[in-house]
Amino acid sequence: MRRNATKKGMDMENAVIYPFDKKVVPFIRYWNAQAKSPKIMSVVATENNGLLGRDIGELRNQDKLGIQIHTDLIEELSKYDTLVIIDVLNEQEGMYDKVRDSIETALCLQKNVMCMYCLMQKDMDRFYELAEEKHVTFEYYVSKKITSEIEYIPFELYRPRASVIMIGEMFPDLGGNEIALGVNEFLKGKGYSTVVISEQKWPVLDEIVPYPDFLKNISFREDQKVYYLNNYIRYLESQRKIDAIIMIIPDAMLKYSNQICSRFGLIPFMISQAVCADYFVFCTQYEILEEKFYNMMNLLFKYRYGFEIDSIHMSNTMIDLKGYTETARLSFLNMDIKDVSKVIEDHYKNNAIPVLNCTQKKDFEFLCENLLNKLIGYGDIQCVV
């Protein structure tokens, strides 16, 4: 699922990421936890936004990761041997020029570059030459566009051989990426072959593949997208041995209210029609609700999406309703993680559907064991001894 080319120079040991966006924090955490090389030591944002000097783990009131946010790329490059370019903020005006200039700067400073951002051929060729001239390494990874390789079969939906684990969210960035990557690590540790389908591209890792571009392409009809996505799963299974497919569902699962519509959950609905979840984790905002609300939500998911909620992750993120009333823009507040655990203990300890705080080791381990027991019990995944 990637195109990879290298001009070899110096070894990559410690790196700075550019451009930084908070949605990649789970991937940075996962990368360093896997002891991948180079180790991510610092991140550089394109602008300050009040984040300068903060630890990236604190952005959602979670544990520090020892990685601070900076805005001076050249200063950070002076400390480390590698620049890692990631594929984010594409909608920001002038981003391609910023990325191209940062790569050129790094190579001229005799720093290695690992690039996951799609470049023009002429720029890529020039960077290969410059890396060779400066005796450094330039690696280029980009997710392969495979639409032409996916058959359009509009008659019968393919049922995956692998178990399908889905993580959906009431709003984006409620911990779905962290859970998906954690489950992936857990299953790999048990000896299973996995793949994670994510909207966030990270092509340097083989186990993380992107959703196809057609999912949000307005030139495709919605029914076509369902068939194409179903056959994308078939395509993945034809290319590698997979025991479990972990899907991080893009966009919010449902509209929150008539004022906060969250795209009406249309993309999650299309995904649910393309492939059914064998295990589903629903990530919610921090909010104290009656138990019957979750039971009603479970029925809604059963009849709308075709699967029920197996576990609930309550994040420490809550809607800033006061801010929304004043600005008409959706914003969030981050509570203390300990507050989440207390709410769960006080209100949901005996809930029929497990309500968990998956940032805590005990709750996350419960989720993983619960997931594995269900899939083995259904015979969807074979026990690896």
mmCIF file of C-alpha atoms in Angstrom:
data_model
loop_
_atom_site.group_PDB
_atom_site.id
_atom_site.type_symbol
_atom_site.label_atom_id
_atom_site.label_comp_id
_atom_site.label_asym_id
_atom_site.label_seq_id
_atom_site.Cartn_x
_atom_site.Cartn_y
_atom_site.Cartn_z
ATOM 1 C CA MET A 1 0.000 0.000 0.000
ATOM 2 C CA ARG A 2 2.950 2.329 -0.263
ATOM 3 C CA ARG A 3 5.544 3.569 -2.651
ATOM 4 C CA ASN A 4 8.956 3.695 -1.057
ATOM 5 C CA ALA A 5 12.202 4.998 -2.481
ATOM 6 C CA THR A 6 15.459 5.793 -0.739
ATOM 7 C CA LYS A 7 18.791 7.451 -1.272
ATOM 8 C CA LYS A 8 20.848 6.119 1.611
ATOM 9 C CA GLY A 9 23.079 8.318 3.731
ATOM 10 C CA MET A 10 23.278 8.683 7.506
ATOM 11 C CA ASP A 11 21.288 6.512 9.904
ATOM 12 C CA MET A 12 18.048 7.938 11.292
ATOM 13 C CA GLU A 13 17.974 8.035 15.092
ATOM 14 C CA ASN A 14 16.049 11.045 16.459
ATOM 15 C CA ALA A 15 13.510 13.109 14.566
ATOM 16 C CA VAL A 16 11.354 16.210 14.528
ATOM 17 C CA ILE A 17 7.886 16.101 12.928
ATOM 18 C CA TYR A 18 6.538 18.828 10.647
ATOM 19 C CA PRO A 19 3.812 20.070 10.175
ATOM 20 C CA PHE A 20 2.254 19.143 13.513
ATOM 21 C CA ASP A 21 -1.478 18.603 14.019
ATOM 22 C CA LYS A 22 -2.946 17.248 17.263
ATOM 23 C CA LYS A 23 -4.806 14.458 15.454
ATOM 24 C CA VAL A 24 -1.494 12.666 14.843
ATOM 25 C CA VAL A 25 -0.612 12.421 18.559
ATOM 26 C CA PRO A 26 -1.917 8.800 18.788
ATOM 27 C CA PHE A 27 0.270 7.833 15.825
ATOM 28 C CA ILE A 28 3.336 9.460 17.397
ATOM 29 C CA ARG A 29 2.626 7.629 20.648
ATOM 30 C CA TYR A 30 2.219 4.341 18.738
ATOM 31 C CA TRP A 31 5.395 4.894 16.664
ATOM 32 C CA ASN A 32 7.582 5.518 19.696
ATOM 33 C CA ALA A 33 5.964 2.677 21.679
ATOM 34 C CA GLN A 34 6.901 0.305 18.850
ATOM 35 C CA ALA A 35 10.518 1.497 19.168
ATOM 36 C CA LYS A 36 10.527 2.470 15.522
ATOM 37 C CA SER A 37 13.435 4.403 14.086
ATOM 38 C CA PRO A 38 13.810 7.330 14.125
ATOM 39 C CA LYS A 39 12.387 8.132 17.552
ATOM 40 C CA ILE A 40 10.110 11.198 17.505
ATOM 41 C CA MET A 41 11.633 13.769 19.882
ATOM 42 C CA SER A 42 9.974 17.044 18.886
ATOM 43 C CA VAL A 43 7.158 18.498 16.761
ATOM 44 C CA VAL A 44 6.976 21.794 14.887
ATOM 45 C CA ALA A 45 3.682 23.556 14.198
ATOM 46 C CA THR A 46 3.112 25.938 11.317
ATOM 47 C CA GLU A 47 1.821 28.611 13.716
ATOM 48 C CA ASN A 48 1.707 29.237 17.461
ATOM 49 C CA ASN A 49 -2.020 29.044 18.363
ATOM 50 C CA GLY A 50 -1.062 29.229 22.038
ATOM 51 C CA LEU A 51 0.540 25.761 21.937
ATOM 52 C CA LEU A 52 4.217 26.761 21.970
ATOM 53 C CA GLY A 53 6.184 24.833 24.586
ATOM 54 C CA ARG A 54 3.324 22.510 25.573
ATOM 55 C CA ASP A 55 3.734 18.746 25.739
ATOM 56 C CA ILE A 56 1.632 17.033 23.053
ATOM 57 C CA GLY A 57 0.194 14.627 25.634
ATOM 58 C CA GLU A 58 -1.333 17.580 27.498
ATOM 59 C CA LEU A 59 -3.458 18.732 24.559
ATOM 60 C CA ARG A 60 -6.290 16.556 25.855
ATOM 61 C CA ASN A 61 -5.338 16.664 29.548
ATOM 62 C CA GLN A 62 -3.597 13.295 29.325
ATOM 63 C CA ASP A 63 -0.182 12.056 30.435
ATOM 64 C CA LYS A 64 2.870 13.878 29.128
ATOM 65 C CA LEU A 65 4.855 12.194 26.360
ATOM 66 C CA GLY A 66 8.018 14.265 26.742
ATOM 67 C CA ILE A 67 7.554 15.810 23.288
ATOM 68 C CA GLN A 68 7.102 19.572 23.129
ATOM 69 C CA ILE A 69 5.525 21.780 20.460
ATOM 70 C CA HIS A 70 7.784 24.305 18.722
ATOM 71 C CA THR A 71 7.491 26.730 15.813
ATOM 72 C CA ASP A 72 11.155 27.236 14.832
ATOM 73 C CA LEU A 73 11.991 24.386 12.457
ATOM 74 C CA ILE A 74 15.640 25.300 11.913
ATOM 75 C CA GLU A 75 16.320 25.433 15.656
ATOM 76 C CA GLU A 76 14.753 21.993 16.136
ATOM 77 C CA LEU A 77 16.637 20.533 13.191
ATOM 78 C CA SER A 78 19.884 21.625 14.866
ATOM 79 C CA LYS A 79 19.111 19.188 17.717
ATOM 80 C CA TYR A 80 18.163 16.071 15.733
ATOM 81 C CA ASP A 81 19.287 14.166 12.654
ATOM 82 C CA THR A 82 15.968 13.592 10.845
ATOM 83 C CA LEU A 83 12.922 15.516 9.641
ATOM 84 C CA VAL A 84 9.664 13.539 9.346
ATOM 85 C CA ILE A 85 7.068 15.127 7.066
ATOM 86 C CA ILE A 86 3.490 13.985 7.678
ATOM 87 C CA ASP A 87 0.366 14.289 5.552
ATOM 88 C CA VAL A 88 -1.866 16.757 7.451
ATOM 89 C CA LEU A 89 -3.312 20.261 7.091
ATOM 90 C CA ASN A 90 -3.716 19.907 3.327
ATOM 91 C CA GLU A 91 -6.554 22.434 3.395
ATOM 92 C CA GLN A 92 -4.235 25.118 4.824
ATOM 93 C CA GLU A 93 -3.300 27.660 2.179
ATOM 94 C CA GLY A 94 0.282 27.376 0.950
ATOM 95 C CA MET A 95 0.946 24.083 2.757
ATOM 96 C CA TYR A 96 2.624 22.413 -0.221
ATOM 97 C CA ASP A 97 5.129 25.255 -0.497
ATOM 98 C CA LYS A 98 5.833 25.100 3.246
ATOM 99 C CA VAL A 99 6.454 21.352 3.066
ATOM 100 C CA ARG A 100 8.663 21.631 -0.016
ATOM 101 C CA ASP A 101 10.725 24.428 1.542
ATOM 102 C CA SER A 102 11.128 22.560 4.835
ATOM 103 C CA ILE A 103 12.450 19.471 3.036
ATOM 104 C CA GLU A 104 14.929 21.522 1.062
ATOM 105 C CA THR A 105 16.072 23.315 4.220
ATOM 106 C CA ALA A 106 16.587 20.035 6.071
ATOM 107 C CA LEU A 107 18.581 18.447 3.255
ATOM 108 C CA CYS A 108 20.757 21.543 2.878
ATOM 109 C CA LEU A 109 21.476 21.334 6.615
ATOM 110 C CA GLN A 110 22.546 17.717 6.015
ATOM 111 C CA LYS A 111 19.578 16.219 7.827
ATOM 112 C CA ASN A 112 17.786 13.019 6.810
ATOM 113 C CA VAL A 113 14.202 13.312 5.574
ATOM 114 C CA MET A 114 11.362 10.801 5.824
ATOM 115 C CA CYS A 115 8.470 12.167 3.753
ATOM 116 C CA MET A 116 4.856 10.932 3.919
ATOM 117 C CA TYR A 117 3.458 13.934 2.027
ATOM 118 C CA CYS A 118 2.563 13.595 -1.665
ATOM 119 C CA LEU A 119 5.112 15.487 -3.767
ATOM 120 C CA MET A 120 5.275 16.512 -7.397
ATOM 121 C CA GLN A 121 7.603 14.300 -9.415
ATOM 122 C CA LYS A 122 9.983 17.166 -10.230
ATOM 123 C CA ASP A 123 10.380 18.048 -6.540
ATOM 124 C CA MET A 124 10.856 14.419 -5.541
ATOM 125 C CA ASP A 125 13.591 13.946 -8.165
ATOM 126 C CA ARG A 126 15.342 17.112 -7.020
ATOM 127 C CA PHE A 127 15.303 15.966 -3.387
ATOM 128 C CA TYR A 128 16.842 12.600 -4.319
ATOM 129 C CA GLU A 129 19.677 14.425 -6.052
ATOM 130 C CA LEU A 130 20.155 16.865 -3.176
ATOM 131 C CA ALA A 131 20.216 14.042 -0.602
ATOM 132 C CA GLU A 132 22.875 12.209 -2.590
ATOM 133 C CA GLU A 133 24.899 15.373 -2.903
ATOM 134 C CA LYS A 134 24.697 16.048 0.865
ATOM 135 C CA HIS A 135 25.321 12.375 1.795
ATOM 136 C CA VAL A 136 22.079 12.077 3.760
ATOM 137 C CA THR A 137 18.985 9.879 3.502
ATOM 138 C CA PHE A 138 15.776 10.831 1.709
ATOM 139 C CA GLU A 139 12.869 8.366 2.058
ATOM 140 C CA TYR A 140 9.562 8.905 0.332
ATOM 141 C CA TYR A 141 6.410 7.034 1.361
ATOM 142 C CA VAL A 142 3.036 7.723 -0.141
ATOM 143 C CA SER A 143 -0.209 5.764 0.028
ATOM 144 C CA LYS A 144 -0.858 4.064 -3.284
ATOM 145 C CA LYS A 145 -3.964 5.162 -5.183
ATOM 146 C CA ILE A 146 -5.692 1.879 -5.924
ATOM 147 C CA THR A 147 -9.160 2.880 -7.150
ATOM 148 C CA SER A 148 -8.421 1.465 -10.607
ATOM 149 C CA GLU A 149 -7.456 -1.896 -9.056
ATOM 150 C CA ILE A 150 -10.726 -2.295 -7.149
ATOM 151 C CA GLU A 151 -13.463 -4.087 -9.040
ATOM 152 C CA TYR A 152 -16.896 -2.503 -9.107
ATOM 153 C CA ILE A 153 -19.281 -5.404 -8.432
ATOM 154 C CA PRO A 154 -22.731 -3.879 -7.812
ATOM 155 C CA PHE A 155 -24.630 -7.103 -7.156
ATOM 156 C CA GLU A 156 -23.334 -8.997 -4.163
ATOM 157 C CA LEU A 157 -21.505 -7.749 -1.072
ATOM 158 C CA TYR A 158 -18.342 -9.579 -0.067
ATOM 159 C CA ARG A 159 -18.178 -10.944 3.486
ATOM 160 C CA PRO A 160 -14.635 -10.587 4.860
ATOM 161 C CA ARG A 161 -12.856 -13.674 6.117
ATOM 162 C CA ALA A 162 -11.160 -11.571 8.798
ATOM 163 C CA SER A 163 -12.859 -10.284 11.934
ATOM 164 C CA VAL A 164 -13.966 -6.660 11.575
ATOM 165 C CA ILE A 165 -13.477 -4.384 14.581
ATOM 166 C CA MET A 166 -14.920 -0.879 14.256
ATOM 167 C CA ILE A 167 -14.315 2.156 16.420
ATOM 168 C CA GLY A 168 -16.806 4.991 15.973
ATOM 169 C CA GLU A 169 -17.123 8.343 17.711
ATOM 170 C CA MET A 170 -19.923 10.720 18.668
ATOM 171 C CA PHE A 171 -17.568 13.501 17.566
ATOM 172 C CA PRO A 172 -14.148 13.274 15.920
ATOM 173 C CA ASP A 173 -11.105 12.988 18.194
ATOM 174 C CA LEU A 174 -12.720 11.269 21.181
ATOM 175 C CA GLY A 175 -9.987 8.645 21.484
ATOM 176 C CA GLY A 176 -10.856 6.390 18.541
ATOM 177 C CA ASN A 177 -7.363 6.465 17.048
ATOM 178 C CA GLU A 178 -5.716 5.616 20.385
ATOM 179 C CA ILE A 179 -8.066 2.661 20.892
ATOM 180 C CA ALA A 180 -7.632 1.348 17.348
ATOM 181 C CA LEU A 181 -3.841 1.487 17.521
ATOM 182 C CA GLY A 182 -3.854 -0.024 21.019
ATOM 183 C CA VAL A 183 -6.099 -2.899 19.925
ATOM 184 C CA ASN A 184 -3.841 -3.416 16.925
ATOM 185 C CA GLU A 185 -0.796 -3.652 19.206
ATOM 186 C CA PHE A 186 -2.645 -6.057 21.526
ATOM 187 C CA LEU A 187 -3.701 -8.403 18.718
ATOM 188 C CA LYS A 188 -0.256 -8.350 17.119
ATOM 189 C CA GLY A 189 1.175 -9.292 20.506
ATOM 190 C CA LYS A 190 -1.175 -12.306 20.529
ATOM 191 C CA GLY A 191 0.169 -13.422 17.154
ATOM 192 C CA TYR A 192 -2.624 -12.161 14.888
ATOM 193 C CA SER A 193 -2.084 -10.470 11.549
ATOM 194 C CA THR A 194 -3.877 -7.117 11.498
ATOM 195 C CA VAL A 195 -4.559 -4.080 9.379
ATOM 196 C CA VAL A 196 -5.836 -0.678 10.537
ATOM 197 C CA ILE A 197 -7.929 1.385 8.125
ATOM 198 C CA SER A 198 -7.668 5.039 9.058
ATOM 199 C CA GLU A 199 -8.465 8.420 7.563
ATOM 200 C CA GLN A 200 -5.090 9.625 8.837
ATOM 201 C CA LYS A 201 -2.375 8.478 6.443
ATOM 202 C CA TRP A 202 0.810 7.003 7.914
ATOM 203 C CA PRO A 203 2.191 4.969 4.977
ATOM 204 C CA VAL A 204 5.559 4.240 6.544
ATOM 205 C CA LEU A 205 3.731 1.637 8.661
ATOM 206 C CA ASP A 206 2.553 -1.390 6.675
ATOM 207 C CA GLU A 207 -0.294 -2.190 9.066
ATOM 208 C CA ILE A 208 -1.959 1.228 8.640
ATOM 209 C CA VAL A 209 -3.772 1.806 5.349
ATOM 210 C CA PRO A 210 -5.952 4.761 4.324
ATOM 211 C CA TYR A 211 -9.584 4.873 3.330
ATOM 212 C CA PRO A 212 -9.806 5.220 -0.467
ATOM 213 C CA ASP A 213 -10.213 8.750 -1.813
ATOM 214 C CA PHE A 214 -13.576 7.910 -3.399
ATOM 215 C CA LEU A 215 -15.229 7.801 0.029
ATOM 216 C CA LYS A 216 -15.559 11.607 0.012
ATOM 217 C CA ASN A 217 -15.505 12.098 -3.750
ATOM 218 C CA ILE A 218 -18.733 13.780 -4.914
ATOM 219 C CA SER A 219 -18.374 12.306 -8.414
ATOM 220 C CA PHE A 220 -19.311 8.868 -7.012
ATOM 221 C CA ARG A 221 -22.893 8.019 -6.092
ATOM 222 C CA GLU A 222 -23.432 6.883 -2.511
ATOM 223 C CA ASP A 223 -24.400 3.348 -3.564
ATOM 224 C CA GLN A 224 -21.232 3.140 -5.670
ATOM 225 C CA LYS A 225 -19.153 4.101 -2.648
ATOM 226 C CA VAL A 226 -20.679 1.233 -0.647
ATOM 227 C CA TYR A 227 -19.781 -1.347 -3.312
ATOM 228 C CA TYR A 228 -16.330 0.123 -3.878
ATOM 229 C CA LEU A 229 -15.541 0.116 -0.151
ATOM 230 C CA ASN A 230 -16.747 -3.466 0.169
ATOM 231 C CA ASN A 231 -14.470 -4.479 -2.675
ATOM 232 C CA TYR A 232 -11.620 -2.491 -1.114
ATOM 233 C CA ILE A 233 -11.868 -4.900 1.840
ATOM 234 C CA ARG A 234 -11.822 -7.810 -0.632
ATOM 235 C CA TYR A 235 -8.768 -6.248 -2.301
ATOM 236 C CA LEU A 236 -6.908 -5.925 1.033
ATOM 237 C CA GLU A 237 -7.585 -9.573 1.869
ATOM 238 C CA SER A 238 -6.305 -10.597 -1.571
ATOM 239 C CA GLN A 239 -3.024 -8.752 -0.970
ATOM 240 C CA ARG A 240 -2.113 -10.058 2.493
ATOM 241 C CA LYS A 241 -3.070 -12.528 5.201
ATOM 242 C CA ILE A 242 -5.351 -10.720 7.649
ATOM 243 C CA ASP A 243 -6.903 -12.087 10.841
ATOM 244 C CA ALA A 244 -8.465 -8.804 11.985
ATOM 245 C CA ILE A 245 -9.437 -5.565 10.230
ATOM 246 C CA ILE A 246 -9.592 -2.566 12.575
ATOM 247 C CA MET A 247 -11.572 0.333 11.110
ATOM 248 C CA ILE A 248 -11.499 3.837 12.581
ATOM 249 C CA ILE A 249 -14.756 5.262 11.235
ATOM 250 C CA PRO A 250 -14.367 8.809 9.842
ATOM 251 C CA ASP A 251 -16.796 11.529 10.941
ATOM 252 C CA ALA A 252 -19.341 11.495 13.744
ATOM 253 C CA MET A 253 -21.646 8.478 13.964
ATOM 254 C CA LEU A 254 -24.807 10.567 14.450
ATOM 255 C CA LYS A 255 -26.050 14.123 14.508
ATOM 256 C CA TYR A 256 -25.985 15.491 18.047
ATOM 257 C CA SER A 257 -28.907 17.895 17.647
ATOM 258 C CA ASN A 258 -30.664 19.971 15.001
ATOM 259 C CA GLN A 259 -28.048 22.652 15.661
ATOM 260 C CA ILE A 260 -24.999 20.339 15.754
ATOM 261 C CA CYS A 261 -25.633 18.020 12.805
ATOM 262 C CA SER A 262 -22.139 16.490 12.379
ATOM 263 C CA ARG A 263 -22.769 15.611 8.690
ATOM 264 C CA PHE A 264 -25.679 13.424 9.836
ATOM 265 C CA GLY A 265 -23.499 10.315 10.179
ATOM 266 C CA LEU A 266 -23.718 9.659 6.435
ATOM 267 C CA ILE A 267 -20.192 8.282 5.938
ATOM 268 C CA PRO A 268 -20.463 5.925 8.946
ATOM 269 C CA PHE A 269 -23.768 4.693 7.508
ATOM 270 C CA MET A 270 -22.166 3.967 4.121
ATOM 271 C CA ILE A 271 -19.323 2.097 5.823
ATOM 272 C CA SER A 272 -21.797 0.027 7.864
ATOM 273 C CA GLN A 273 -23.565 -0.976 4.648
ATOM 274 C CA ALA A 274 -20.287 -1.985 3.026
ATOM 275 C CA VAL A 275 -19.092 -4.178 5.892
ATOM 276 C CA CYS A 276 -20.592 -5.240 9.216
ATOM 277 C CA ALA A 277 -18.737 -4.968 12.523
ATOM 278 C CA ASP A 278 -18.054 -8.134 14.512
ATOM 279 C CA TYR A 279 -17.106 -5.921 17.464
ATOM 280 C CA PHE A 280 -17.974 -2.236 17.848
ATOM 281 C CA VAL A 281 -16.523 0.319 20.265
ATOM 282 C CA PHE A 282 -18.432 3.582 20.608
ATOM 283 C CA CYS A 283 -16.470 6.619 21.853
ATOM 284 C CA THR A 284 -18.582 9.253 23.596
ATOM 285 C CA GLN A 285 -17.975 12.680 25.039
ATOM 286 C CA TYR A 286 -17.763 13.267 28.788
ATOM 287 C CA GLU A 287 -21.402 13.461 29.844
ATOM 288 C CA ILE A 288 -23.454 11.963 32.673
ATOM 289 C CA LEU A 289 -26.487 10.224 31.166
ATOM 290 C CA GLU A 290 -28.998 7.701 32.439
ATOM 291 C CA GLU A 291 -28.275 4.046 31.711
ATOM 292 C CA LYS A 292 -31.407 3.824 29.576
ATOM 293 C CA PHE A 293 -29.865 6.358 27.166
ATOM 294 C CA TYR A 294 -27.101 3.896 26.265
ATOM 295 C CA ASN A 295 -29.650 1.098 25.884
ATOM 296 C CA MET A 296 -31.682 3.288 23.496
ATOM 297 C CA MET A 297 -28.495 4.202 21.638
ATOM 298 C CA ASN A 298 -27.688 0.513 21.285
ATOM 299 C CA LEU A 299 -31.082 -0.167 19.690
ATOM 300 C CA LEU A 300 -30.579 2.778 17.353
ATOM 301 C CA PHE A 301 -27.224 1.382 16.209
ATOM 302 C CA LYS A 302 -28.684 -2.088 15.776
ATOM 303 C CA TYR A 303 -31.393 -0.909 13.388
ATOM 304 C CA ARG A 304 -29.495 1.901 11.671
ATOM 305 C CA TYR A 305 -26.100 0.245 11.222
ATOM 306 C CA GLY A 306 -26.815 -3.456 11.621
ATOM 307 C CA PHE A 307 -24.622 -4.030 14.660
ATOM 308 C CA GLU A 308 -24.810 -3.339 18.387
ATOM 309 C CA ILE A 309 -22.465 -1.523 20.744
ATOM 310 C CA ASP A 310 -20.098 -3.948 22.491
ATOM 311 C CA SER A 311 -18.180 -1.417 24.607
ATOM 312 C CA ILE A 312 -18.322 2.300 25.294
ATOM 313 C CA HIS A 313 -15.274 4.485 25.806
ATOM 314 C CA MET A 314 -16.053 7.714 27.652
ATOM 315 C CA SER A 315 -13.457 10.303 26.737
ATOM 316 C CA ASN A 316 -12.441 13.274 28.862
ATOM 317 C CA THR A 317 -13.688 15.660 26.161
ATOM 318 C CA MET A 318 -16.969 17.479 26.662
ATOM 319 C CA ILE A 319 -18.883 19.896 24.451
ATOM 320 C CA ASP A 320 -18.475 23.563 25.349
ATOM 321 C CA LEU A 321 -22.166 24.426 25.017
ATOM 322 C CA LYS A 322 -21.642 27.931 26.419
ATOM 323 C CA GLY A 323 -18.963 28.600 23.811
ATOM 324 C CA TYR A 324 -21.192 27.208 21.073
ATOM 325 C CA THR A 325 -24.082 29.452 22.154
ATOM 326 C CA GLU A 326 -21.832 32.514 22.022
ATOM 327 C CA THR A 327 -19.918 31.785 18.804
ATOM 328 C CA ALA A 328 -22.059 29.231 16.888
ATOM 329 C CA ARG A 329 -18.847 27.199 16.506
ATOM 330 C CA LEU A 330 -18.422 23.738 18.004
ATOM 331 C CA SER A 331 -15.653 23.650 20.596
ATOM 332 C CA PHE A 332 -14.634 21.283 23.366
ATOM 333 C CA LEU A 333 -13.273 21.281 26.901
ATOM 334 C CA ASN A 334 -10.977 18.597 28.309
ATOM 335 C CA MET A 335 -11.695 17.284 31.792
ATOM 336 C CA ASP A 336 -9.258 15.601 34.158
ATOM 337 C CA ILE A 337 -8.900 11.891 33.345
ATOM 338 C CA LYS A 338 -9.541 11.028 36.993
ATOM 339 C CA ASP A 339 -12.962 12.727 36.778
ATOM 340 C CA VAL A 340 -13.940 10.353 33.972
ATOM 341 C CA SER A 341 -13.025 7.292 35.999
ATOM 342 C CA LYS A 342 -15.007 8.583 38.988
ATOM 343 C CA VAL A 343 -18.126 9.211 36.870
ATOM 344 C CA ILE A 344 -17.907 5.692 35.452
ATOM 345 C CA GLU A 345 -17.459 4.190 38.922
ATOM 346 C CA ASP A 346 -20.363 6.187 40.364
ATOM 347 C CA HIS A 347 -22.870 5.821 37.517
ATOM 348 C CA TYR A 348 -21.986 2.976 35.129
ATOM 349 C CA LYS A 349 -20.269 0.276 37.169
ATOM 350 C CA ASN A 350 -23.052 -2.233 36.482
ATOM 351 C CA ASN A 351 -24.096 -0.997 33.040
ATOM 352 C CA ALA A 352 -25.234 -3.759 30.665
ATOM 353 C CA ILE A 353 -22.846 -2.369 28.054
ATOM 354 C CA PRO A 354 -19.387 -1.864 29.591
ATOM 355 C CA VAL A 355 -18.561 1.855 29.973
ATOM 356 C CA LEU A 356 -14.790 2.291 30.126
ATOM 357 C CA ASN A 357 -12.067 4.903 30.344
ATOM 358 C CA CYS A 358 -9.642 3.334 27.896
ATOM 359 C CA THR A 359 -6.859 5.768 28.760
ATOM 360 C CA GLN A 360 -6.511 3.712 31.947
ATOM 361 C CA LYS A 361 -4.581 0.454 31.653
ATOM 362 C CA LYS A 362 -7.119 -1.649 33.586
ATOM 363 C CA ASP A 363 -10.064 -0.531 31.441
ATOM 364 C CA PHE A 364 -8.168 -0.925 28.185
ATOM 365 C CA GLU A 365 -7.051 -4.435 29.109
ATOM 366 C CA PHE A 366 -10.691 -5.293 29.905
ATOM 367 C CA LEU A 367 -11.723 -4.008 26.456
ATOM 368 C CA CYS A 368 -9.089 -6.111 24.691
ATOM 369 C CA GLU A 369 -9.937 -9.303 26.568
ATOM 370 C CA ASN A 370 -13.671 -8.713 26.081
ATOM 371 C CA LEU A 371 -13.101 -8.208 22.369
ATOM 372 C CA LEU A 372 -10.930 -11.299 21.988
ATOM 373 C CA ASN A 373 -13.324 -13.492 23.960
ATOM 374 C CA LYS A 374 -16.270 -12.448 21.810
ATOM 375 C CA LEU A 375 -14.469 -13.019 18.524
ATOM 376 C CA ILE A 376 -13.080 -16.391 19.586
ATOM 377 C CA GLY A 377 -16.514 -17.355 20.900
ATOM 378 C CA TYR A 378 -18.104 -16.529 17.557
ATOM 379 C CA GLY A 379 -15.351 -18.384 15.714
ATOM 380 C CA ASP A 380 -14.550 -15.196 13.787
ATOM 381 C CA ILE A 381 -10.919 -15.291 14.802
ATOM 382 C CA GLN A 382 -8.840 -18.408 15.394
ATOM 383 C CA CYS A 383 -7.022 -18.830 18.682
ATOM 384 C CA VAL A 384 -3.260 -18.497 18.234
ATOM 385 C CA VAL A 385 -1.225 -20.600 20.655
#
